């Protein structure tokens, strides 16, 4: 009689359950190595992962209170698993992570959902080391996550997976209801896995990058172009608008207006029709800023203020971790009542020019200069995609958002 090999889920502590004192135990080291491997596979750089195991441990201790989160280190019994295919027996361990080194770690999985909105939806992230793929482990993990979703009353599970753009030679797949937009290849990335699960493609997001900024000639050309755009749009808009800039936390006197804009940005993102977006408060902005500060993340930000009304009507923000050479262009948003004046291009050009002039993320200590700038846009966001192209971004890849009934 054949016995199914064991797949072990080791619960990773979060929040106040994380002991940040003393030496980092080997399991944080293993989790960090997986974090690095996943970042390298997705983005080609480890700059977007935690810089060391201690910082990763600290990040797990800083989780916010708005979401339920469950994180697991995955391991197998190697003597059972070498020839295993298909069926695995799940074993859940609540208190092994803080103990002895876990043997034969092969991946990580997480599950989470918003506490106050979208009661139908849970979100998952799964990373399995390459040598253990195509053995039924991913499907077993998804089945276990679906079971927990059902127990929590959730009806849909969402995950972001790697993908490749469709070419003329591929069988193309379009997101539901978006057949006139971007497409991905049926055979690329993790798409075959998602299709085998019966998941539905709900969103395609393009990864844009400005690469090679260590090249002085390219850096100089991009800087000159950003400054040219800044001068042109400043002449056009400075009579009616002023720009405010800051590097770290949103100033306290701007938080209410900034929270309103951040909420607007969340609501304007292409969303699945039935999903809600959060109402962001000034307090949540302050809490988020503090988490980023503790993580060593700088947030060079440009805000637009309407002179006549004093209202904040637009912003753009970049996140850049101290000591890293990669930054991420995050949200850019302009109040609908003030669109049509190219304010989005203006503030992004100003921020890009300032980023290129910096010695590193930390203005006090410097650090590696910016080598890579990434941003992400849905196919529907044609206006922002056009802005990115005008600033010098080029398509670097795609990501796919899948939904699965549980």
mmCIF file of C-alpha atoms in Angstrom:
data_model
loop_
_atom_site.group_PDB
_atom_site.id
_atom_site.type_symbol
_atom_site.label_atom_id
_atom_site.label_comp_id
_atom_site.label_asym_id
_atom_site.label_seq_id
_atom_site.Cartn_x
_atom_site.Cartn_y
_atom_site.Cartn_z
ATOM 1 C CA UNK A 1 0.000 0.000 0.000
ATOM 2 C CA UNK A 2 1.429 3.351 -1.054
ATOM 3 C CA UNK A 3 1.540 6.082 1.618
ATOM 4 C CA UNK A 4 1.365 9.692 0.479
ATOM 5 C CA UNK A 5 4.500 11.688 1.350
ATOM 6 C CA UNK A 6 4.168 14.436 3.920
ATOM 7 C CA UNK A 7 4.061 18.156 3.129
ATOM 8 C CA UNK A 8 4.613 20.194 6.290
ATOM 9 C CA UNK A 9 3.180 23.682 6.913
ATOM 10 C CA UNK A 10 5.187 25.444 9.650
ATOM 11 C CA UNK A 11 3.361 28.556 10.928
ATOM 12 C CA UNK A 12 5.556 31.686 10.794
ATOM 13 C CA UNK A 13 4.921 34.068 13.714
ATOM 14 C CA UNK A 14 3.718 37.607 13.006
ATOM 15 C CA UNK A 15 3.060 40.760 14.984
ATOM 16 C CA UNK A 16 3.639 40.535 18.729
ATOM 17 C CA UNK A 17 4.365 36.808 18.417
ATOM 18 C CA UNK A 18 7.697 37.645 16.746
ATOM 19 C CA UNK A 19 10.605 37.716 19.190
ATOM 20 C CA UNK A 20 12.958 40.318 17.713
ATOM 21 C CA UNK A 21 15.522 40.005 20.501
ATOM 22 C CA UNK A 22 18.662 37.972 20.242
ATOM 23 C CA UNK A 23 20.203 36.089 17.371
ATOM 24 C CA UNK A 24 18.130 35.286 14.305
ATOM 25 C CA UNK A 25 17.343 31.595 14.324
ATOM 26 C CA UNK A 26 18.107 29.383 11.292
ATOM 27 C CA UNK A 27 14.491 29.281 10.160
ATOM 28 C CA UNK A 28 14.446 33.053 9.598
ATOM 29 C CA UNK A 29 17.617 32.512 7.574
ATOM 30 C CA UNK A 30 15.873 29.880 5.453
ATOM 31 C CA UNK A 31 12.830 32.117 4.985
ATOM 32 C CA UNK A 32 15.071 34.990 3.927
ATOM 33 C CA UNK A 33 16.843 32.822 1.352
ATOM 34 C CA UNK A 34 13.460 31.909 -0.142
ATOM 35 C CA UNK A 35 12.482 35.592 -0.130
ATOM 36 C CA UNK A 36 15.655 36.399 -2.059
ATOM 37 C CA UNK A 37 15.090 33.591 -4.548
ATOM 38 C CA UNK A 38 11.499 34.682 -5.220
ATOM 39 C CA UNK A 39 12.525 38.318 -5.754
ATOM 40 C CA UNK A 40 15.293 37.277 -8.125
ATOM 41 C CA UNK A 41 12.927 35.106 -10.151
ATOM 42 C CA UNK A 42 10.218 37.791 -10.383
ATOM 43 C CA UNK A 43 12.312 40.918 -10.884
ATOM 44 C CA UNK A 44 15.861 39.833 -11.673
ATOM 45 C CA UNK A 45 17.195 41.547 -8.539
ATOM 46 C CA UNK A 46 17.149 40.912 -4.785
ATOM 47 C CA UNK A 47 16.834 44.634 -4.044
ATOM 48 C CA UNK A 48 13.085 44.272 -3.547
ATOM 49 C CA UNK A 49 13.471 41.669 -0.823
ATOM 50 C CA UNK A 50 14.632 42.168 2.759
ATOM 51 C CA UNK A 51 18.369 42.955 2.925
ATOM 52 C CA UNK A 52 19.081 40.399 5.687
ATOM 53 C CA UNK A 53 17.297 37.848 7.909
ATOM 54 C CA UNK A 54 17.028 40.255 10.854
ATOM 55 C CA UNK A 55 15.218 42.860 8.762
ATOM 56 C CA UNK A 56 12.855 40.188 7.440
ATOM 57 C CA UNK A 57 12.096 39.062 10.992
ATOM 58 C CA UNK A 58 11.415 42.677 11.975
ATOM 59 C CA UNK A 59 9.068 43.081 8.994
ATOM 60 C CA UNK A 60 6.981 40.109 10.134
ATOM 61 C CA UNK A 61 6.735 41.813 13.508
ATOM 62 C CA UNK A 62 5.355 45.020 11.971
ATOM 63 C CA UNK A 63 2.287 43.659 10.201
ATOM 64 C CA UNK A 64 -0.706 45.988 10.125
ATOM 65 C CA UNK A 65 -3.993 45.316 11.867
ATOM 66 C CA UNK A 66 -6.369 45.607 8.901
ATOM 67 C CA UNK A 67 -5.721 42.129 7.484
ATOM 68 C CA UNK A 68 -5.780 38.547 8.698
ATOM 69 C CA UNK A 69 -2.493 36.904 7.710
ATOM 70 C CA UNK A 70 -1.210 33.346 7.839
ATOM 71 C CA UNK A 71 2.335 32.563 6.689
ATOM 72 C CA UNK A 72 3.981 29.163 6.419
ATOM 73 C CA UNK A 73 7.391 27.715 5.725
ATOM 74 C CA UNK A 74 6.969 24.512 3.702
ATOM 75 C CA UNK A 75 9.056 21.383 4.126
ATOM 76 C CA UNK A 76 8.950 17.764 3.006
ATOM 77 C CA UNK A 77 10.350 14.477 4.252
ATOM 78 C CA UNK A 78 13.134 14.041 1.744
ATOM 79 C CA UNK A 79 13.372 10.286 2.125
ATOM 80 C CA UNK A 80 9.716 9.996 1.097
ATOM 81 C CA UNK A 81 9.664 12.685 -1.541
ATOM 82 C CA UNK A 82 12.355 11.962 -4.124
ATOM 83 C CA UNK A 83 10.044 9.861 -6.250
ATOM 84 C CA UNK A 84 6.792 11.485 -5.157
ATOM 85 C CA UNK A 85 4.282 12.811 -7.659
ATOM 86 C CA UNK A 86 0.715 13.941 -7.187
ATOM 87 C CA UNK A 87 -0.820 13.292 -3.788
ATOM 88 C CA UNK A 88 0.685 14.723 -0.598
ATOM 89 C CA UNK A 89 -0.447 14.455 3.003
ATOM 90 C CA UNK A 90 -0.613 17.866 4.727
ATOM 91 C CA UNK A 91 0.739 18.248 8.260
ATOM 92 C CA UNK A 92 0.212 21.542 10.085
ATOM 93 C CA UNK A 93 2.722 22.682 12.721
ATOM 94 C CA UNK A 94 1.881 25.722 14.823
ATOM 95 C CA UNK A 95 5.011 26.003 16.993
ATOM 96 C CA UNK A 96 7.991 24.521 15.129
ATOM 97 C CA UNK A 97 9.287 27.714 13.506
ATOM 98 C CA UNK A 98 10.906 29.074 16.668
ATOM 99 C CA UNK A 99 12.552 25.751 17.487
ATOM 100 C CA UNK A 100 15.223 23.655 15.836
ATOM 101 C CA UNK A 101 16.198 24.214 12.190
ATOM 102 C CA UNK A 102 13.472 22.819 9.944
ATOM 103 C CA UNK A 103 14.902 20.214 7.590
ATOM 104 C CA UNK A 104 14.241 19.995 3.847
ATOM 105 C CA UNK A 105 12.554 23.364 3.376
ATOM 106 C CA UNK A 106 11.174 23.696 -0.152
ATOM 107 C CA UNK A 107 9.032 26.831 -0.213
ATOM 108 C CA UNK A 108 6.770 29.349 1.467
ATOM 109 C CA UNK A 109 3.042 30.099 1.354
ATOM 110 C CA UNK A 110 0.791 32.812 2.723
ATOM 111 C CA UNK A 111 -2.917 33.510 2.940
ATOM 112 C CA UNK A 112 -4.658 36.726 3.948
ATOM 113 C CA UNK A 113 -7.810 38.804 3.700
ATOM 114 C CA UNK A 114 -9.151 42.206 4.632
ATOM 115 C CA UNK A 115 -11.021 42.231 7.930
ATOM 116 C CA UNK A 116 -13.593 44.920 7.048
ATOM 117 C CA UNK A 117 -14.105 44.792 3.265
ATOM 118 C CA UNK A 118 -14.385 42.200 0.479
ATOM 119 C CA UNK A 119 -15.792 39.369 2.628
ATOM 120 C CA UNK A 120 -15.748 37.095 -0.430
ATOM 121 C CA UNK A 121 -12.024 37.397 -1.139
ATOM 122 C CA UNK A 122 -8.747 35.943 0.145
ATOM 123 C CA UNK A 123 -5.293 36.417 -1.363
ATOM 124 C CA UNK A 124 -2.445 33.950 -1.553
ATOM 125 C CA UNK A 125 1.236 33.882 -2.356
ATOM 126 C CA UNK A 126 3.131 30.656 -3.015
ATOM 127 C CA UNK A 127 6.776 30.101 -3.865
ATOM 128 C CA UNK A 128 8.192 26.610 -4.447
ATOM 129 C CA UNK A 129 11.854 25.998 -5.231
ATOM 130 C CA UNK A 130 12.381 25.008 -8.850
ATOM 131 C CA UNK A 131 13.545 21.446 -8.233
ATOM 132 C CA UNK A 132 10.318 20.662 -6.368
ATOM 133 C CA UNK A 133 7.925 21.955 -8.998
ATOM 134 C CA UNK A 134 5.723 19.712 -11.147
ATOM 135 C CA UNK A 135 5.342 17.201 -8.322
ATOM 136 C CA UNK A 136 1.855 18.201 -7.162
ATOM 137 C CA UNK A 137 3.131 20.328 -4.258
ATOM 138 C CA UNK A 138 1.689 23.586 -5.588
ATOM 139 C CA UNK A 139 -1.733 22.023 -6.095
ATOM 140 C CA UNK A 140 -1.636 20.531 -2.578
ATOM 141 C CA UNK A 141 -0.786 23.955 -1.120
ATOM 142 C CA UNK A 142 -3.631 25.596 -3.047
ATOM 143 C CA UNK A 143 -6.072 22.898 -1.917
ATOM 144 C CA UNK A 144 -5.104 23.539 1.717
ATOM 145 C CA UNK A 145 -5.477 27.306 1.300
ATOM 146 C CA UNK A 146 -8.890 26.772 -0.292
ATOM 147 C CA UNK A 147 -9.947 24.688 2.689
ATOM 148 C CA UNK A 148 -8.981 27.491 5.078
ATOM 149 C CA UNK A 149 -10.859 29.962 2.866
ATOM 150 C CA UNK A 150 -14.020 27.868 3.079
ATOM 151 C CA UNK A 151 -13.688 27.656 6.858
ATOM 152 C CA UNK A 152 -13.421 31.462 6.976
ATOM 153 C CA UNK A 153 -16.424 31.968 4.681
ATOM 154 C CA UNK A 154 -14.373 33.180 1.709
ATOM 155 C CA UNK A 155 -15.539 32.209 -1.769
ATOM 156 C CA UNK A 156 -12.638 33.360 -3.979
ATOM 157 C CA UNK A 157 -8.874 33.018 -3.788
ATOM 158 C CA UNK A 158 -6.646 35.456 -5.676
ATOM 159 C CA UNK A 159 -2.993 35.060 -6.579
ATOM 160 C CA UNK A 160 -0.384 36.884 -8.622
ATOM 161 C CA UNK A 161 1.687 34.619 -10.854
ATOM 162 C CA UNK A 162 4.536 35.021 -13.296
ATOM 163 C CA UNK A 163 3.588 35.234 -16.976
ATOM 164 C CA UNK A 164 5.039 36.062 -20.368
ATOM 165 C CA UNK A 165 3.572 38.404 -22.986
ATOM 166 C CA UNK A 166 1.816 36.703 -25.881
ATOM 167 C CA UNK A 167 3.523 36.835 -29.268
ATOM 168 C CA UNK A 168 2.196 36.108 -32.741
ATOM 169 C CA UNK A 169 3.314 32.492 -32.311
ATOM 170 C CA UNK A 170 1.607 31.878 -28.951
ATOM 171 C CA UNK A 171 -1.863 30.849 -27.955
ATOM 172 C CA UNK A 172 -2.962 34.067 -26.299
ATOM 173 C CA UNK A 173 -5.048 34.378 -23.153
ATOM 174 C CA UNK A 174 -6.934 37.566 -22.300
ATOM 175 C CA UNK A 175 -8.281 38.655 -18.946
ATOM 176 C CA UNK A 176 -12.031 38.203 -18.533
ATOM 177 C CA UNK A 177 -13.874 41.133 -20.102
ATOM 178 C CA UNK A 178 -10.619 42.606 -21.399
ATOM 179 C CA UNK A 179 -10.270 40.888 -24.749
ATOM 180 C CA UNK A 180 -9.161 44.158 -26.393
ATOM 181 C CA UNK A 181 -6.241 44.600 -23.995
ATOM 182 C CA UNK A 182 -2.914 42.909 -23.350
ATOM 183 C CA UNK A 183 -2.604 39.125 -23.570
ATOM 184 C CA UNK A 184 -0.299 36.526 -22.059
ATOM 185 C CA UNK A 185 1.071 33.306 -23.476
ATOM 186 C CA UNK A 186 -0.764 30.136 -22.529
ATOM 187 C CA UNK A 187 2.561 28.347 -22.118
ATOM 188 C CA UNK A 188 4.643 30.981 -20.311
ATOM 189 C CA UNK A 189 5.537 31.442 -16.652
ATOM 190 C CA UNK A 190 3.097 29.950 -14.140
ATOM 191 C CA UNK A 191 0.141 30.168 -16.540
ATOM 192 C CA UNK A 192 -0.087 26.373 -17.153
ATOM 193 C CA UNK A 193 -0.301 25.864 -13.381
ATOM 194 C CA UNK A 194 -3.137 28.400 -13.035
ATOM 195 C CA UNK A 195 -5.065 26.873 -15.925
ATOM 196 C CA UNK A 196 -4.664 23.370 -14.511
ATOM 197 C CA UNK A 197 -6.227 24.608 -11.266
ATOM 198 C CA UNK A 198 -9.209 25.963 -13.173
ATOM 199 C CA UNK A 199 -8.410 29.574 -12.243
ATOM 200 C CA UNK A 200 -9.736 32.533 -14.196
ATOM 201 C CA UNK A 201 -7.452 35.276 -15.525
ATOM 202 C CA UNK A 202 -8.785 38.549 -14.140
ATOM 203 C CA UNK A 203 -6.014 41.103 -14.704
ATOM 204 C CA UNK A 204 -2.759 41.524 -16.613
ATOM 205 C CA UNK A 205 -0.258 44.029 -15.306
ATOM 206 C CA UNK A 206 2.708 45.246 -17.324
ATOM 207 C CA UNK A 207 6.076 45.676 -15.635
ATOM 208 C CA UNK A 208 7.885 48.803 -16.856
ATOM 209 C CA UNK A 209 11.545 49.499 -16.112
ATOM 210 C CA UNK A 210 14.213 52.085 -16.601
ATOM 211 C CA UNK A 211 17.364 49.964 -16.653
ATOM 212 C CA UNK A 212 21.073 50.638 -16.913
ATOM 213 C CA UNK A 213 21.138 53.850 -14.905
ATOM 214 C CA UNK A 214 24.740 53.102 -13.961
ATOM 215 C CA UNK A 215 25.590 54.121 -17.551
ATOM 216 C CA UNK A 216 26.582 57.822 -17.290
ATOM 217 C CA UNK A 217 25.421 58.606 -20.826
ATOM 218 C CA UNK A 218 21.977 57.103 -20.333
ATOM 219 C CA UNK A 219 21.636 58.723 -16.927
ATOM 220 C CA UNK A 220 22.599 62.099 -18.348
ATOM 221 C CA UNK A 221 20.124 61.810 -21.221
ATOM 222 C CA UNK A 222 17.260 60.796 -18.930
ATOM 223 C CA UNK A 223 18.096 63.606 -16.513
ATOM 224 C CA UNK A 224 18.123 66.177 -19.305
ATOM 225 C CA UNK A 225 14.790 64.899 -20.613
ATOM 226 C CA UNK A 226 13.196 64.986 -17.142
ATOM 227 C CA UNK A 227 14.399 68.526 -16.618
ATOM 228 C CA UNK A 228 13.109 69.588 -20.023
ATOM 229 C CA UNK A 229 9.657 68.192 -19.242
ATOM 230 C CA UNK A 230 9.753 69.792 -15.797
ATOM 231 C CA UNK A 231 10.555 73.225 -17.213
ATOM 232 C CA UNK A 232 7.865 72.982 -19.884
ATOM 233 C CA UNK A 233 5.122 71.836 -17.502
ATOM 234 C CA UNK A 234 6.178 74.188 -14.700
ATOM 235 C CA UNK A 235 5.734 77.135 -17.047
ATOM 236 C CA UNK A 236 2.300 75.828 -17.914
ATOM 237 C CA UNK A 237 1.045 75.044 -14.395
ATOM 238 C CA UNK A 238 2.902 77.038 -11.739
ATOM 239 C CA UNK A 239 0.440 79.924 -11.784
ATOM 240 C CA UNK A 240 -2.367 77.638 -10.588
ATOM 241 C CA UNK A 241 -0.498 74.895 -8.722
ATOM 242 C CA UNK A 242 2.465 74.487 -6.393
ATOM 243 C CA UNK A 243 4.539 71.381 -5.737
ATOM 244 C CA UNK A 244 5.462 70.094 -2.282
ATOM 245 C CA UNK A 245 8.172 67.474 -1.817
ATOM 246 C CA UNK A 246 9.232 65.255 1.078
ATOM 247 C CA UNK A 247 11.397 62.197 1.555
ATOM 248 C CA UNK A 248 9.904 60.243 4.429
ATOM 249 C CA UNK A 249 6.665 60.568 6.390
ATOM 250 C CA UNK A 250 3.830 62.704 5.088
ATOM 251 C CA UNK A 251 3.914 65.974 7.098
ATOM 252 C CA UNK A 252 1.205 65.979 9.765
ATOM 253 C CA UNK A 253 -0.560 69.021 8.304
ATOM 254 C CA UNK A 254 -0.922 67.233 4.953
ATOM 255 C CA UNK A 255 -2.088 63.825 6.174
ATOM 256 C CA UNK A 256 -5.833 64.385 5.865
ATOM 257 C CA UNK A 257 -5.531 65.627 2.287
ATOM 258 C CA UNK A 258 -2.998 62.930 1.441
ATOM 259 C CA UNK A 259 -5.260 60.201 2.843
ATOM 260 C CA UNK A 260 -8.095 61.497 0.653
ATOM 261 C CA UNK A 261 -5.830 61.317 -2.398
ATOM 262 C CA UNK A 262 -4.547 57.864 -1.469
ATOM 263 C CA UNK A 263 -8.134 56.654 -1.178
ATOM 264 C CA UNK A 264 -8.836 58.132 -4.611
ATOM 265 C CA UNK A 265 -5.820 56.344 -6.048
ATOM 266 C CA UNK A 266 -6.996 53.035 -4.596
ATOM 267 C CA UNK A 267 -10.483 53.511 -6.046
ATOM 268 C CA UNK A 268 -9.185 54.494 -9.496
ATOM 269 C CA UNK A 269 -7.019 51.401 -9.888
ATOM 270 C CA UNK A 270 -8.545 48.856 -12.273
ATOM 271 C CA UNK A 271 -10.448 46.577 -9.950
ATOM 272 C CA UNK A 272 -12.542 43.470 -10.216
ATOM 273 C CA UNK A 273 -16.106 44.824 -10.367
ATOM 274 C CA UNK A 274 -17.347 43.332 -7.113
ATOM 275 C CA UNK A 275 -14.331 44.381 -5.039
ATOM 276 C CA UNK A 276 -14.352 47.197 -2.526
ATOM 277 C CA UNK A 277 -11.393 49.507 -1.951
ATOM 278 C CA UNK A 278 -10.443 50.776 1.503
ATOM 279 C CA UNK A 279 -11.193 54.213 2.882
ATOM 280 C CA UNK A 280 -7.726 55.255 3.994
ATOM 281 C CA UNK A 281 -7.415 57.447 7.087
ATOM 282 C CA UNK A 282 -4.743 59.921 8.146
ATOM 283 C CA UNK A 283 -3.902 57.596 11.037
ATOM 284 C CA UNK A 284 -3.309 54.696 8.643
ATOM 285 C CA UNK A 285 -1.016 56.899 6.561
ATOM 286 C CA UNK A 286 0.986 57.733 9.693
ATOM 287 C CA UNK A 287 1.172 54.045 10.698
ATOM 288 C CA UNK A 288 2.292 53.009 7.220
ATOM 289 C CA UNK A 289 4.959 55.719 7.187
ATOM 290 C CA UNK A 290 6.288 54.482 10.516
ATOM 291 C CA UNK A 291 6.503 50.893 9.256
ATOM 292 C CA UNK A 292 8.420 52.067 6.193
ATOM 293 C CA UNK A 293 10.751 54.171 8.337
ATOM 294 C CA UNK A 294 11.568 51.191 10.552
ATOM 295 C CA UNK A 295 12.210 49.108 7.426
ATOM 296 C CA UNK A 296 14.713 51.679 6.127
ATOM 297 C CA UNK A 297 12.524 52.638 3.177
ATOM 298 C CA UNK A 298 12.618 56.200 1.835
ATOM 299 C CA UNK A 299 9.585 57.563 -0.008
ATOM 300 C CA UNK A 300 10.529 60.506 -2.254
ATOM 301 C CA UNK A 301 7.128 62.119 -2.889
ATOM 302 C CA UNK A 302 5.809 65.063 -4.891
ATOM 303 C CA UNK A 303 2.387 66.507 -4.039
ATOM 304 C CA UNK A 304 0.359 69.025 -6.052
ATOM 305 C CA UNK A 305 -1.527 71.747 -4.188
ATOM 306 C CA UNK A 306 -4.127 73.886 -5.922
ATOM 307 C CA UNK A 307 -3.257 77.499 -5.095
ATOM 308 C CA UNK A 308 -6.792 78.929 -5.216
ATOM 309 C CA UNK A 309 -8.426 76.326 -2.950
ATOM 310 C CA UNK A 310 -5.430 75.057 -0.993
ATOM 311 C CA UNK A 311 -6.559 71.498 -1.730
ATOM 312 C CA UNK A 312 -4.133 68.667 -2.450
ATOM 313 C CA UNK A 313 -5.036 67.418 -5.915
ATOM 314 C CA UNK A 314 -2.282 65.026 -6.973
ATOM 315 C CA UNK A 315 0.727 63.032 -5.817
ATOM 316 C CA UNK A 316 3.379 60.570 -6.905
ATOM 317 C CA UNK A 317 5.529 58.410 -4.656
ATOM 318 C CA UNK A 318 8.624 56.231 -5.049
ATOM 319 C CA UNK A 319 9.791 53.675 -2.500
ATOM 320 C CA UNK A 320 13.534 53.180 -2.219
ATOM 321 C CA UNK A 321 15.187 51.079 0.474
ATOM 322 C CA UNK A 322 18.394 52.444 1.926
ATOM 323 C CA UNK A 323 21.406 50.489 0.663
ATOM 324 C CA UNK A 324 19.678 49.263 -2.489
ATOM 325 C CA UNK A 325 20.119 50.275 -6.128
ATOM 326 C CA UNK A 326 16.517 49.540 -7.162
ATOM 327 C CA UNK A 327 13.511 51.773 -6.494
ATOM 328 C CA UNK A 328 9.818 51.309 -7.274
ATOM 329 C CA UNK A 329 7.564 53.987 -8.707
ATOM 330 C CA UNK A 330 4.402 53.464 -6.686
ATOM 331 C CA UNK A 331 1.128 55.400 -6.835
ATOM 332 C CA UNK A 332 0.536 58.394 -9.087
ATOM 333 C CA UNK A 333 -2.866 60.068 -8.928
ATOM 334 C CA UNK A 334 -4.535 63.333 -9.975
ATOM 335 C CA UNK A 335 -7.968 64.485 -8.841
ATOM 336 C CA UNK A 336 -10.437 64.057 -11.748
ATOM 337 C CA UNK A 337 -11.407 67.741 -11.495
ATOM 338 C CA UNK A 338 -7.801 68.723 -12.287
ATOM 339 C CA UNK A 339 -6.966 66.294 -15.057
ATOM 340 C CA UNK A 340 -6.155 67.367 -18.599
ATOM 341 C CA UNK A 341 -3.280 69.640 -17.527
ATOM 342 C CA UNK A 342 -0.558 66.961 -17.611
ATOM 343 C CA UNK A 343 -0.074 67.214 -13.863
ATOM 344 C CA UNK A 344 0.719 63.490 -13.688
ATOM 345 C CA UNK A 345 3.603 63.827 -16.140
ATOM 346 C CA UNK A 346 4.784 66.976 -14.377
ATOM 347 C CA UNK A 347 5.115 65.462 -10.916
ATOM 348 C CA UNK A 348 6.637 62.229 -12.194
ATOM 349 C CA UNK A 349 9.216 64.180 -14.220
ATOM 350 C CA UNK A 350 10.094 66.285 -11.169
ATOM 351 C CA UNK A 351 10.492 63.191 -8.988
ATOM 352 C CA UNK A 352 12.505 61.311 -11.617
ATOM 353 C CA UNK A 353 14.907 64.214 -12.062
ATOM 354 C CA UNK A 354 15.407 64.417 -8.306
ATOM 355 C CA UNK A 355 15.962 60.653 -8.012
ATOM 356 C CA UNK A 356 18.609 60.651 -10.726
ATOM 357 C CA UNK A 357 20.467 63.448 -8.945
ATOM 358 C CA UNK A 358 20.659 61.591 -5.613
ATOM 359 C CA UNK A 359 23.712 59.627 -4.439
ATOM 360 C CA UNK A 360 21.411 57.001 -2.892
ATOM 361 C CA UNK A 361 18.151 56.498 -1.047
ATOM 362 C CA UNK A 362 19.422 57.930 2.237
ATOM 363 C CA UNK A 363 20.328 61.620 1.803
ATOM 364 C CA UNK A 364 22.456 61.579 4.964
ATOM 365 C CA UNK A 365 24.567 58.513 4.269
ATOM 366 C CA UNK A 366 24.184 58.126 0.528
ATOM 367 C CA UNK A 367 24.515 54.597 -0.740
ATOM 368 C CA UNK A 368 24.447 52.933 -4.123
ATOM 369 C CA UNK A 369 23.012 55.250 -6.778
ATOM 370 C CA UNK A 370 19.869 54.237 -8.575
ATOM 371 C CA UNK A 371 20.474 51.532 -11.221
ATOM 372 C CA UNK A 372 16.939 50.241 -11.803
ATOM 373 C CA UNK A 373 13.507 51.859 -11.505
ATOM 374 C CA UNK A 374 10.405 49.672 -11.750
ATOM 375 C CA UNK A 375 6.709 50.427 -12.019
ATOM 376 C CA UNK A 376 3.563 48.432 -12.749
ATOM 377 C CA UNK A 377 0.461 49.364 -14.734
ATOM 378 C CA UNK A 378 -2.711 47.551 -15.696
ATOM 379 C CA UNK A 379 -3.622 47.346 -19.373
ATOM 380 C CA UNK A 380 -6.559 49.719 -18.808
ATOM 381 C CA UNK A 381 -4.330 52.506 -17.493
ATOM 382 C CA UNK A 382 -3.324 53.805 -20.909
ATOM 383 C CA UNK A 383 -2.762 57.355 -19.715
ATOM 384 C CA UNK A 384 -0.177 56.328 -17.115
ATOM 385 C CA UNK A 385 1.448 53.877 -19.494
ATOM 386 C CA UNK A 386 1.884 56.708 -21.987
ATOM 387 C CA UNK A 387 3.466 58.866 -19.275
ATOM 388 C CA UNK A 388 5.877 56.072 -18.384
ATOM 389 C CA UNK A 389 6.901 55.655 -21.996
ATOM 390 C CA UNK A 390 7.471 59.405 -22.355
ATOM 391 C CA UNK A 391 9.714 59.387 -19.272
ATOM 392 C CA UNK A 392 11.879 56.549 -20.614
ATOM 393 C CA UNK A 393 10.341 53.396 -19.147
ATOM 394 C CA UNK A 394 10.231 50.314 -21.338
ATOM 395 C CA UNK A 395 8.220 47.093 -21.012
ATOM 396 C CA UNK A 396 10.162 44.528 -18.966
ATOM 397 C CA UNK A 397 7.527 41.822 -18.500
ATOM 398 C CA UNK A 398 4.027 41.051 -17.299
ATOM 399 C CA UNK A 399 2.312 39.679 -14.220
ATOM 400 C CA UNK A 400 -1.040 37.926 -14.110
ATOM 401 C CA UNK A 401 -3.788 38.055 -11.486
ATOM 402 C CA UNK A 402 -5.855 34.882 -11.223
ATOM 403 C CA UNK A 403 -9.034 34.098 -9.265
ATOM 404 C CA UNK A 404 -10.110 30.645 -8.150
ATOM 405 C CA UNK A 405 -13.418 29.604 -6.659
ATOM 406 C CA UNK A 406 -12.945 27.855 -3.342
#
